[in-house]
């Protein structure tokens, strides 16, 4: 096929990176996104993007970046694709620089780099504290150029519902819903690439944007795609609790010298600025003298938990600790952390340049995702994925490694999908489009006519509280098993939901109910995976199994959906450790 048609679902950094590659190679793209692509969650990324360019002459190298990533991920990531990503990262920064991303520079005019968690090197390029926004806008401009040349057609405000699979289970396109007219339609393609971002909404409140439900990944899992390492959920040590959602206080605050502390005595209610140095406990610096405040996220998060719940030293008896920037020159803060300080000021009311911030760990990221091979292909022919897969971060993602994995994953997935499509014969019409459209329309009709007593939004709140309580920082088998049993009950209750809105135009309740069902199914993958993995590795921590167990668990968890039983089943796959032998992780 000379000019294949590829569908890319998701217009964040991963999706746009894939689109650019496909268009460069002469393919045509239909690009689907729930939100206008420029509003994709990537726009919220703050702190920066990693690449070992060694411009500060510290002896950094792409191998060191690779080693930090594998070690930081507690050896759960397959090593060859991570190595490829780290080797590509410096070139990606140069490309972004040429596209016009306004990266911060040193007084000599070189690109500036700062430290982030899990490394001793200044390896993170940044544009103030709005890096994601600058990158997204740069890629968006490239995509607009291809759009004006007729190579890309955007479907913004459309939600992916499912893949269209033919009788041989080869993907022939997608089924999507227009969120305004509620029209359900199928779109043919020679291959599709799924780049639908995070799954934070499964945990209710998270630092993710609210469209990060994981609904697309779950729909594909229910259609036969493997979902890998679902139990690895990243809780960020420094979020700002809010009534509606959590907001992130980026790792860049610690990268620029921010210090985490609590008053040494229980119940100390003094103004933090009046507490003398010797009465403050800088517990991260004391426990981890080499990395200090920049230990990886899983390590910092557990340390904060310990200080709050075991030492009872949370500020004002609440689950909060101080993140202090007040010792840093205001000019530096304004130049390097522009964006995030204002977020704190806006939502909390205090100026972090003057008053230590109050922060606490919050759900942030999932290392798990669609299972893919080294070419970003899922186990269903014709379905590829970028960044919402599991490939690059193992058991714990290092800060600022996601923006690079988004772009790299897209750069691999785009050409791989093109190559696959070029080798495909065109699909004969076997009615698979019609039958998939009808299946999805029936789901909508079923929801519209359901007249039970369950409120989907209330169910979602319960889901979030349940998952946050039992499937985040500390896991006990009894609790995760009870969580799964509760999820089964909630799926049953879902069958009796009642939609508050039955209109046929822009009905957000129908769309939400569909997402909720998919979130419930994916939550079972997380809970059951967590229950099974009897060890502690990276972000997965079980006090009853406190050590990493390479003998039994140096394995990727691969969940697949058993339609007859309506629940997950699991396979396990050895991790490719061909380049760096596993060693004990100590910071
Ligand atoms: C607050 C915050 C700050 C962060 N800062 C950093 C940082 O400094 N450095 C770093 O490396 N990482 C950072 N991260 C992580 C990083 O931002 C994300 O992992 C990354 O942006 C994800 O990009 P993406 O392209 O995969 O997804 P997204 O940017 O979330 O895009 C997903 C796209 O999929 C679309 N979509 C979703 N579902 C559907 C559907 N069913 N149908 C159609 N379209 C759909 C959405 O509309 C959107 O266009 C941060 C994360 C958070 C939460």
Coordinates of C-alpha atoms and ligand atoms in Angstrom, one line a residue:
X1 CA 0.0 0.0 0.0
X2 CA 1.7 3.2 -1.1
X3 CA 0.0 5.8 1.1
X4 CA -1.4 4.0 4.1
X5 CA -4.0 5.6 6.3
X6 CA -3.1 5.5 10.0
X7 CA -5.4 6.5 12.8
X8 CA -3.7 8.1 15.8
X9 CA -5.8 8.3 18.9
X10 CA -4.5 11.0 21.3
X11 CA -3.1 14.4 20.6
X12 CA -0.7 14.7 23.5
X13 CA 3.1 14.6 23.0
X14 CA 3.1 10.9 22.2
X15 CA 0.3 11.2 19.6
X16 CA 1.7 14.3 17.9
X17 CA 5.2 12.7 17.7
X18 CA 3.7 9.7 15.9
X19 CA 1.7 11.9 13.6
X20 CA 4.8 13.9 12.6
X21 CA 6.7 10.7 11.7
X22 CA 3.9 9.3 9.7
X23 CA 3.3 12.5 7.7
X24 CA 7.1 12.7 7.0
X25 CA 6.9 9.2 5.6
X26 CA 4.1 10.0 3.3
X27 CA 1.2 8.5 5.2
X28 CA -2.2 10.0 5.9
X29 CA -3.4 10.5 9.4
X30 CA -6.8 10.8 11.1
X31 CA -6.0 12.2 14.5
X32 CA -8.6 11.7 17.3
X33 CA -8.7 13.5 20.6
X34 CA -11.4 14.1 23.2
X35 CA -10.0 17.6 23.9
X36 CA -8.5 20.0 21.4
X37 CA -5.0 18.6 21.0
X38 CA -3.4 21.7 22.4
X39 CA -5.2 21.0 25.7
X40 CA -4.0 17.5 26.1
X41 CA -2.7 16.7 29.5
X42 CA 0.9 17.0 28.2
X43 CA 0.4 20.7 28.4
X44 CA 0.5 20.4 32.3
X45 CA 4.0 18.8 32.4
X46 CA 6.1 21.2 34.3
X47 CA 9.6 20.4 35.2
X48 CA 11.5 19.2 32.1
X49 CA 12.7 16.5 29.8
X50 CA 15.8 14.3 30.3
X51 CA 18.7 14.0 28.0
X52 CA 22.3 13.3 28.8
X53 CA 24.0 16.1 26.8
X54 CA 26.6 16.6 29.5
X55 CA 26.8 20.4 28.7
X56 CA 27.8 21.0 32.3
X57 CA 30.9 18.8 31.9
X58 CA 29.9 16.5 34.8
X59 CA 30.8 13.3 33.0
X60 CA 27.2 12.4 32.2
X61 CA 26.5 10.0 29.3
X62 CA 23.6 8.2 27.6
X63 CA 24.8 5.0 29.3
X64 CA 24.5 6.7 32.7
X65 CA 21.0 7.9 31.8
X66 CA 20.2 4.4 30.8
X67 CA 21.6 3.0 34.0
X68 CA 19.8 5.5 36.2
X69 CA 16.5 4.7 34.4
X70 CA 16.9 0.9 34.8
X71 CA 18.1 1.2 38.4
X72 CA 15.4 3.8 39.2
X73 CA 12.8 1.4 37.8
X74 CA 14.1 -1.4 40.0
X75 CA 15.1 -3.6 37.0
X76 CA 11.6 -4.2 35.8
X77 CA 12.0 -2.5 32.4
X78 CA 13.1 -4.4 29.3
X79 CA 16.6 -3.0 28.8
X80 CA 17.1 -2.6 25.0
X81 CA 14.2 -0.2 24.3
X82 CA 15.2 1.9 27.3
X83 CA 18.8 2.1 26.0
X84 CA 17.5 3.2 22.6
X85 CA 15.4 5.9 24.2
X86 CA 18.3 7.3 26.3
X87 CA 20.6 7.3 23.2
X88 CA 17.9 9.2 21.2
X89 CA 17.2 11.8 23.9
X90 CA 20.0 14.3 23.2
X91 CA 19.0 14.4 19.5
X92 CA 15.3 14.9 20.5
X93 CA 16.4 18.0 22.6
X94 CA 18.2 19.4 19.6
X95 CA 15.2 18.8 17.4
X96 CA 12.9 20.5 19.8
X97 CA 15.4 23.4 20.1
X98 CA 15.3 23.7 16.3
X99 CA 11.5 23.7 16.4
X100 CA 11.7 26.8 18.6
X101 CA 11.1 25.4 22.1
X102 CA 12.2 28.3 24.4
X103 CA 14.4 26.2 26.6
X104 CA 16.1 28.0 29.5
X105 CA 19.8 28.9 28.7
X106 CA 22.9 29.6 30.8
X107 CA 24.5 33.1 30.6
X108 CA 26.8 31.7 28.0
X109 CA 23.9 30.8 25.8
X110 CA 24.0 27.1 26.2
X111 CA 21.0 25.0 27.0
X112 CA 20.5 24.9 30.8
X113 CA 19.9 21.6 32.6
X114 CA 18.8 21.0 36.1
X115 CA 18.8 18.0 38.5
X116 CA 15.7 15.8 38.9
X117 CA 15.1 12.8 41.1
X118 CA 17.1 9.6 40.8
X119 CA 20.2 11.0 39.3
X120 CA 23.3 12.9 40.4
X121 CA 23.6 14.7 37.1
X122 CA 22.1 18.0 35.8
X123 CA 20.3 16.2 33.0
X124 CA 16.9 17.9 32.7
X125 CA 16.3 20.5 30.0
X126 CA 13.5 22.9 30.9
X127 CA 11.5 25.9 29.7
X128 CA 10.8 27.6 33.0
X129 CA 8.3 25.3 34.7
X130 CA 6.0 25.1 31.7
X131 CA 8.1 22.6 29.6
X132 CA 5.2 20.4 28.6
X133 CA 3.3 23.3 27.2
X134 CA 6.2 24.6 25.2
X135 CA 6.9 21.1 23.7
X136 CA 3.2 20.4 23.0
X137 CA 2.8 23.8 21.2
X138 CA 6.0 23.1 19.2
X139 CA 4.8 19.7 18.0
X140 CA 1.3 21.1 17.4
X141 CA 2.7 23.7 15.0
X142 CA 4.4 20.9 13.0
X143 CA 1.2 18.9 12.8
X144 CA -0.8 22.0 11.7
X145 CA 1.6 22.3 8.8
X146 CA 0.8 18.8 7.7
X147 CA -2.9 19.5 8.3
X148 CA -2.7 22.4 5.9
X149 CA -1.1 20.2 3.3
X150 CA -4.0 17.7 3.7
X151 CA -1.9 14.9 5.2
X152 CA -3.6 15.1 8.6
X153 CA -7.3 15.4 9.5
X154 CA -8.2 16.2 13.0
X155 CA -11.2 14.8 14.9
X156 CA -11.2 16.8 18.1
X157 CA -14.2 16.3 20.4
X158 CA -14.4 12.6 19.3
X159 CA -13.9 9.8 21.8
X160 CA -12.4 6.5 20.8
X161 CA -14.7 3.6 21.9
X162 CA -13.1 0.5 20.5
X163 CA -11.0 -1.0 17.7
X164 CA -12.7 -2.5 14.7
X165 CA -11.4 -6.1 14.4
X166 CA -12.0 -8.3 11.4
X167 CA -12.8 -12.1 11.6
X168 CA -9.1 -12.8 11.8
X169 CA -8.8 -10.3 14.7
X170 CA -6.7 -7.9 12.6
X171 CA -7.4 -4.2 13.3
X172 CA -9.2 -2.4 10.5
X173 CA -9.9 0.9 12.1
X174 CA -11.7 2.4 15.1
X175 CA -15.2 3.1 16.4
X176 CA -15.6 6.6 17.9
X177 CA -18.3 8.9 19.2
X178 CA -18.8 12.5 18.5
X179 CA -19.2 14.1 21.9
X180 CA -21.4 16.8 20.6
X181 CA -23.9 15.0 18.3
X182 CA -23.4 11.6 20.0
X183 CA -23.0 10.1 16.6
X184 CA -21.3 6.7 16.8
X185 CA -19.2 6.0 13.7
X186 CA -16.5 3.7 12.5
X187 CA -13.4 4.9 10.6
X188 CA -11.2 2.6 8.5
X189 CA -7.4 2.5 8.8
X190 CA -4.5 0.3 7.9
X191 CA -3.1 0.6 11.4
X192 CA -3.9 2.5 14.6
X193 CA -1.7 4.0 17.3
X194 CA -3.1 4.5 20.8
X195 CA -1.6 7.4 22.7
X196 CA -4.4 8.1 25.2
X197 CA -2.3 9.1 28.2
X198 CA -2.7 8.3 31.9
X199 CA -5.3 6.6 34.1
X200 CA -5.4 9.0 37.1
X201 CA -9.2 9.2 37.3
X202 CA -9.3 5.5 38.5
X203 CA -7.9 7.0 41.7
X204 CA -10.5 9.8 41.9
X205 CA -8.2 12.6 42.8
X206 CA -4.8 12.7 41.0
X207 CA -2.5 15.2 39.5
X208 CA -3.6 14.2 36.0
X209 CA -6.1 16.1 33.9
X210 CA -9.7 14.8 34.3
X211 CA -9.7 13.1 30.8
X212 CA -7.0 10.7 31.9
X213 CA -9.4 7.8 32.6
X214 CA -7.6 5.0 30.9
X215 CA -10.9 4.2 29.2
X216 CA -9.4 3.6 25.8
X217 CA -6.7 1.3 27.1
X218 CA -9.3 -0.6 29.1
X219 CA -11.6 -1.0 26.0
X220 CA -8.7 -2.5 24.1
X221 CA -7.8 -4.8 27.0
X222 CA -11.4 -6.0 27.0
X223 CA -11.0 -6.6 23.2
X224 CA -7.9 -8.8 23.7
X225 CA -4.9 -6.6 24.1
X226 CA -2.5 -7.5 27.0
X227 CA -2.3 -4.9 29.7
X228 CA 1.2 -5.0 31.4
X229 CA 2.4 -4.1 34.9
X230 CA -0.9 -2.5 35.9
X231 CA 0.0 -2.8 39.6
X232 CA 2.8 -0.2 39.2
X233 CA 1.3 3.1 40.2
X234 CA 3.4 6.2 40.8
X235 CA 2.5 8.4 43.8
X236 CA 4.3 11.7 43.5
X237 CA 5.8 12.9 46.8
X238 CA 4.9 16.5 46.4
X239 CA 1.3 17.3 45.4
X240 CA -1.0 20.0 46.6
X241 CA -4.2 18.6 48.0
X242 CA -7.4 20.2 46.7
X243 CA -11.1 19.7 47.2
X244 CA -11.6 19.0 43.5
X245 CA -8.3 17.3 42.4
X246 CA -4.7 17.3 43.3
X247 CA -2.2 19.7 41.8
X248 CA 1.5 18.9 41.3
X249 CA 4.3 20.7 42.9
X250 CA 6.9 19.7 40.3
X251 CA 10.2 17.9 41.2
X252 CA 11.9 20.9 39.7
X253 CA 11.2 22.7 43.0
X254 CA 13.6 20.2 44.7
X255 CA 15.8 20.2 41.5
X256 CA 16.4 24.0 42.2
X257 CA 17.3 23.4 45.8
X258 CA 13.9 23.0 47.6
X259 CA 14.2 21.2 51.0
X260 CA 11.7 18.9 52.6
X261 CA 11.3 19.1 56.4
X262 CA 9.0 18.8 59.4
X263 CA 9.3 20.3 62.9
X264 CA 11.2 17.9 65.1
X265 CA 8.6 18.0 67.9
X266 CA 5.1 16.5 67.6
X267 CA 2.3 19.0 67.5
X268 CA 4.6 22.0 66.9
X269 CA 2.2 24.7 65.6
X270 CA 4.7 27.6 65.3
X271 CA 4.9 29.6 62.1
X272 CA 7.5 27.6 60.0
X273 CA 9.6 30.6 59.5
X274 CA 10.1 31.1 63.2
X275 CA 11.3 27.5 63.7
X276 CA 15.1 27.5 64.0
X277 CA 17.2 25.2 61.8
X278 CA 18.2 22.9 64.6
X279 CA 14.5 22.2 65.4
X280 CA 13.7 21.2 61.8
X281 CA 14.1 17.6 60.6
X282 CA 15.4 17.4 57.0
X283 CA 14.6 13.7 57.0
X284 CA 15.4 13.0 53.3
X285 CA 18.8 14.7 53.6
X286 CA 19.5 12.7 56.8
X287 CA 18.3 9.3 55.5
X288 CA 19.7 9.7 51.9
X289 CA 22.8 11.9 52.2
X290 CA 24.0 11.2 48.6
X291 CA 20.7 12.0 46.8
X292 CA 19.1 14.1 49.5
X293 CA 15.8 15.7 48.5
X294 CA 16.2 14.2 45.0
X295 CA 15.8 10.5 45.8
X296 CA 13.4 8.9 43.3
X297 CA 9.7 9.4 43.8
X298 CA 8.8 6.0 45.3
X299 CA 11.6 6.4 47.9
X300 CA 10.6 10.0 48.8
X301 CA 6.9 9.1 49.0
X302 CA 7.5 6.3 51.4
X303 CA 9.8 8.5 53.6
X304 CA 7.0 11.1 53.8
X305 CA 4.5 8.5 54.7
X306 CA 6.7 7.1 57.5
X307 CA 7.3 10.6 58.9
X308 CA 3.6 11.4 58.9
X309 CA 2.1 8.1 60.0
X310 CA 4.8 6.4 62.0
X311 CA 6.5 9.4 63.6
X312 CA 3.3 11.5 63.8
X313 CA 5.1 14.6 62.6
X314 CA 2.7 15.8 59.9
X315 CA 2.2 19.5 60.1
X316 CA -0.6 20.5 62.5
X317 CA -1.2 16.7 62.9
X318 CA -2.3 16.6 59.2
X319 CA -0.8 14.5 56.5
X320 CA 1.5 17.2 55.2
X321 CA 5.2 18.2 55.3
X322 CA 7.0 21.4 54.3
X323 CA 8.7 21.9 50.9
X324 CA 10.8 25.0 51.4
X325 CA 12.1 27.3 48.8
X326 CA 12.4 30.4 50.9
X327 CA 16.2 30.2 51.2
X328 CA 16.6 30.5 47.4
X329 CA 17.1 33.9 45.6
X330 CA 13.7 35.2 44.4
X331 CA 15.2 36.0 41.0
X332 CA 16.3 32.4 40.5
X333 CA 12.9 31.1 41.5
X334 CA 11.1 33.5 39.2
X335 CA 13.4 32.6 36.3
X336 CA 13.5 28.8 36.7
X337 CA 10.2 27.9 38.4
X338 CA 7.9 30.3 36.6
X339 CA 4.5 28.7 36.4
X340 CA 4.5 26.3 39.4
X341 CA 4.9 29.0 42.1
X342 CA 1.9 30.7 40.7
X343 CA -0.1 27.5 40.9
X344 CA 0.6 27.2 44.6
X345 CA -0.1 30.8 45.2
X346 CA -3.4 30.6 43.3
X347 CA -4.7 27.4 45.0
X348 CA -3.3 27.7 48.5
X349 CA -3.0 31.5 48.9
X350 CA 0.6 31.6 50.2
X351 CA 3.6 32.9 48.2
X352 CA 6.1 30.0 48.2
X353 CA 8.9 32.5 47.8
X354 CA 8.1 33.7 51.3
X355 CA 6.3 30.7 53.1
X356 CA 7.3 27.0 53.0
X357 CA 4.8 25.0 51.0
X358 CA 2.6 22.3 52.5
X359 CA 2.7 19.2 50.4
X360 CA 1.7 15.5 50.5
X361 CA 2.1 12.5 48.1
X362 CA -0.6 12.1 45.5
X363 CA -1.4 9.7 42.7
X364 CA 0.5 10.8 39.6
X365 CA 1.4 8.3 36.9
X366 CA 1.1 4.7 35.9
X367 CA 4.2 2.7 34.8
X368 CA 1.8 0.0 33.5
X369 CA -0.1 0.2 30.2
X370 CA -0.8 -1.6 27.0
X371 CA 1.7 -4.4 26.4
X372 CA 3.9 -3.7 23.4
X373 CA 6.9 -5.3 21.7
X374 CA 10.1 -3.3 20.9
X375 CA 8.4 -1.8 17.9
X376 CA 5.5 -0.5 20.0
X377 CA 3.1 -3.1 18.6
X378 CA 0.4 -4.6 20.9
X379 CA -0.5 -8.3 20.6
X380 CA -3.3 -7.4 18.1
X381 CA -2.1 -7.0 14.6
X382 CA -2.4 -3.3 13.5
X383 CA -2.7 -1.8 17.0
X384 CA 0.3 0.2 18.2
X385 CA 0.8 2.3 21.2
X386 CA 2.9 5.2 22.4
X387 CA 3.5 6.2 26.1
X388 CA 0.2 4.7 27.4
X389 CA 2.2 1.5 27.1
X390 CA 4.4 0.0 29.8
X391 CA 7.8 -0.1 28.1
X392 CA 10.2 2.5 29.5
X393 CA 9.9 3.0 33.2
X394 CA 9.9 -0.4 35.0
X395 CA 8.7 -0.3 38.6
X396 CA 9.2 3.4 39.0
X397 CA 9.5 6.3 36.5
X398 CA 12.3 8.8 37.0
X399 CA 11.0 12.4 36.8
X400 CA 11.4 14.0 33.4
X401 CA 11.7 10.7 31.7
X402 CA 8.1 10.7 30.5
X403 CA 8.3 13.6 28.1
X404 CA 11.2 11.8 26.4
X405 CA 9.5 8.5 26.4
X406 CA 6.4 10.1 24.9
X407 CA 8.3 11.6 22.0
X408 CA 10.6 8.6 21.5
X409 CA 7.6 6.1 21.7
X410 CA 5.8 8.2 19.0
X411 CA 8.9 8.2 16.9
X412 CA 9.1 4.4 17.0
X413 CA 5.4 3.7 16.8
X414 CA 4.8 6.0 13.7
X415 CA 7.3 4.3 11.4
X416 CA 6.5 0.8 12.7
X417 CA 2.8 1.3 12.0
X418 CA 3.7 2.7 8.5
X419 CA 5.9 -0.3 7.7
X420 CA 3.2 -2.7 8.9
X421 CA 0.5 -0.9 6.9
X422 CA 2.7 -0.9 3.7
X423 CA 3.0 -4.7 3.9
X424 CA -0.7 -5.2 4.4
X425 CA -3.1 -6.2 1.7
X426 CA -6.1 -3.9 1.7
X427 CA -9.0 -5.2 3.8
X428 CA -11.9 -6.9 2.2
X429 CA -15.2 -5.7 3.6
X430 CA -16.5 -8.4 5.9
X431 CA -19.0 -6.4 7.8
X432 CA -16.7 -5.8 10.8
X433 CA -17.3 -2.1 10.8
X434 CA -21.1 -2.4 10.8
X435 CA -21.1 -5.0 13.6
X436 CA -18.7 -2.9 15.8
X437 CA -20.8 0.2 15.3
X438 CA -24.0 -1.6 16.3
X439 CA -22.3 -3.1 19.3
X440 CA -21.3 0.3 20.5
X441 CA -24.7 1.9 19.7
X442 CA -26.3 -0.9 21.8
X443 CA -24.1 0.0 24.7
X444 CA -25.2 3.6 24.5
X445 CA -28.9 2.6 24.2
X446 CA -28.6 0.2 27.2
X447 CA -27.1 3.1 29.3
X448 CA -29.8 5.5 28.2
X449 CA -32.6 3.1 29.1
X450 CA -31.1 1.9 32.4
X451 CA -33.4 3.0 35.2
X452 CA -31.7 1.7 38.4
X453 CA -30.9 3.8 41.4
X454 CA -27.1 4.0 41.2
X455 CA -25.5 7.4 40.5
X456 CA -22.4 7.0 38.3
X457 CA -20.6 10.0 39.8
X458 CA -21.1 8.6 43.3
X459 CA -19.8 5.2 42.2
X460 CA -16.7 6.9 40.7
X461 CA -16.0 8.7 44.0
X462 CA -16.2 5.4 45.8
X463 CA -13.9 3.9 43.3
X464 CA -11.3 6.6 43.7
X465 CA -11.4 6.4 47.5
X466 CA -11.1 2.6 47.4
X467 CA -8.2 2.5 45.0
X468 CA -6.3 5.4 46.7
X469 CA -6.7 3.7 50.1
X470 CA -5.6 0.2 49.2
X471 CA -3.6 0.3 45.9
X472 CA -1.2 3.2 46.2
X473 CA 1.7 3.7 48.6
X474 CA 1.4 0.7 51.0
X475 CA -0.3 -2.5 50.0
X476 CA -1.6 -5.4 52.2
X477 CA -2.9 -8.5 50.5
X478 CA -6.0 -8.6 52.6
X479 CA -6.9 -5.1 51.6
X480 CA -6.1 -5.5 47.9
X481 CA -8.2 -8.7 47.7
X482 CA -11.1 -6.9 49.5
X483 CA -10.7 -4.1 47.0
X484 CA -11.1 -6.6 44.1
X485 CA -14.2 -8.1 45.7
X486 CA -15.6 -4.5 46.2
X487 CA -14.9 -3.8 42.5
X488 CA -16.9 -6.9 41.5
X489 CA -19.8 -5.5 43.6
X490 CA -19.4 -2.1 42.0
X491 CA -19.5 -3.6 38.5
X492 CA -22.8 -5.3 39.5
X493 CA -24.1 -1.9 40.8
X494 CA -23.0 -0.3 37.5
X495 CA -25.7 -2.5 35.8
X496 CA -28.3 -0.5 37.8
X497 CA -27.1 3.0 37.1
X498 CA -29.4 5.9 36.3
X499 CA -28.2 8.7 34.0
X500 CA -29.3 12.1 35.1
X501 CA -29.2 13.3 31.5
X502 CA -30.9 11.4 28.6
X503 CA -30.6 14.0 25.9
X504 CA -29.2 13.2 22.5
X505 CA -26.9 16.2 22.3
X506 CA -23.5 16.6 24.1
X507 CA -24.6 14.1 26.8
X508 CA -21.5 14.0 29.0
X509 CA -23.2 11.6 31.4
X510 CA -23.3 8.8 28.8
X511 CA -19.7 9.4 27.9
X512 CA -18.7 9.4 31.6
X513 CA -20.7 6.2 32.3
X514 CA -18.9 4.4 29.5
X515 CA -15.6 5.6 30.9
X516 CA -16.6 4.5 34.4
X517 CA -17.3 1.0 33.3
X518 CA -13.9 0.8 31.7
X519 CA -12.2 2.2 34.8
X520 CA -13.8 -0.4 36.9
X521 CA -12.6 -3.2 34.7
X522 CA -9.0 -1.8 34.6
X523 CA -9.1 -1.2 38.4
X524 CA -9.4 -5.0 38.8
X525 CA -6.2 -5.5 36.7
X526 CA -4.4 -3.2 39.1
X527 CA -5.8 -4.7 42.3
X528 CA -5.3 -8.3 41.2
X529 CA -1.8 -7.6 39.9
X530 CA -1.0 -6.0 43.2
X531 CA -2.4 -8.9 45.2
X532 CA -0.4 -11.4 43.2
X533 CA 3.0 -9.8 43.3
X534 CA 4.3 -10.8 46.7
X535 CA 7.5 -8.7 46.8
X536 CA 8.4 -5.0 47.0
X537 CA 9.8 -3.4 43.9
X538 CA 9.8 0.3 43.0
X539 CA 6.4 1.8 43.6
X540 CA 4.9 -1.5 44.6
X541 CA 5.5 -1.8 48.3
X542 CA 4.1 -4.6 50.6
X543 CA 5.3 -4.4 54.2
X544 CA 4.7 -8.1 54.5
X545 CA 7.1 -8.8 51.6
X546 CA 9.6 -5.9 52.1
X547 CA 12.3 -7.1 49.7
X548 CA 12.6 -7.4 46.0
X549 CA 12.4 -11.0 44.9
X550 CA 14.2 -11.4 41.6
X551 CA 13.9 -15.2 41.8
X552 CA 10.2 -15.2 41.5
X553 CA 9.2 -11.7 40.4
X554 CA 11.7 -10.4 37.9
X555 CA 8.7 -10.6 35.5
X556 CA 6.4 -8.4 33.5
X557 CA 2.8 -8.9 34.6
X558 CA 0.5 -9.4 31.5
X559 CA -3.2 -9.2 32.2
X560 CA -5.7 -10.4 29.6
X561 CA -9.4 -10.3 29.7
X562 CA -11.4 -13.5 29.9
X563 CA -14.8 -12.5 28.4
X564 CA -16.7 -15.5 29.7
X565 CA -15.6 -14.9 33.2
X566 CA -15.7 -11.1 32.8
X567 CA -12.4 -10.8 34.7
X568 CA -8.7 -10.6 34.2
X569 CA -6.3 -13.5 33.8
X570 CA -2.6 -13.2 34.1
X571 CA 0.6 -14.4 32.3
X572 CA 4.1 -13.5 33.3
X573 CA 7.0 -12.8 31.0
X574 CA 10.7 -12.6 31.9
X575 CA 12.3 -9.2 31.8
X576 CA 15.1 -8.6 29.3
X577 CA 18.1 -7.9 31.5
X578 CA 20.6 -8.5 28.8
X579 CA 22.6 -5.2 29.3
X580 CA 22.8 -4.4 33.0
X581 CA 22.7 -7.2 35.6
X582 CA 20.3 -6.4 38.4
X583 CA 21.8 -5.1 41.6
X584 CA 20.3 -4.0 45.0
X585 CA 18.7 -0.6 44.8
X586 CA 20.1 1.7 47.5
X587 CA 20.2 5.5 47.4
Ligands
LIG1 C1 1.0 17.7 36.6 C2 2.0 16.8 35.8 C3 3.3 17.3 35.5 C4 4.2 16.5 34.8 N1 5.4 17.0 34.5 C5 6.3 16.2 33.8 C6 7.6 16.6 33.5 O1 8.0 17.7 33.9 N2 8.4 15.8 32.8 C7 8.0 14.6 32.4 O2 8.8 13.9 31.7 N3 6.7 14.1 32.6 C8 5.9 14.9 33.3 N4 4.6 14.4 33.6 C9 4.1 13.2 32.9 C10 3.7 13.6 31.5 O3 3.1 14.9 31.5 C11 2.8 12.6 30.9 O4 3.2 11.3 31.1 C12 2.7 12.8 29.4 O5 2.4 14.2 29.1 C13 1.6 11.9 28.7 O6 1.6 12.3 27.4 P1 0.6 11.5 26.4 O7 0.8 12.0 25.0 O8 0.8 10.0 26.6 O9 -0.8 11.8 26.9 P2 -1.7 13.1 27.1 O10 -0.9 14.3 27.0 O11 -2.5 12.9 28.3 O12 -2.6 13.0 25.9 C14 -3.6 12.1 25.8 C15 -4.5 12.4 24.6 O13 -5.4 11.3 24.4 C16 -6.7 11.8 24.2 N5 -7.6 10.8 24.6 C17 -7.7 10.1 25.8 N6 -8.6 9.2 25.8 C18 -9.2 9.3 24.5 C19 -10.2 8.6 23.9 N7 -10.9 7.6 24.5 N8 -10.6 8.9 22.6 C20 -9.9 10.0 22.0 N9 -8.9 10.6 22.5 C21 -8.5 10.3 23.8 C22 -6.7 13.1 24.9 O14 -7.7 14.0 24.4 C23 -5.3 13.6 24.7 O15 -5.2 14.3 23.4 C24 3.7 15.2 34.4 C25 2.5 14.7 34.7 C26 1.6 15.5 35.4 C27 0.3 14.9 35.8

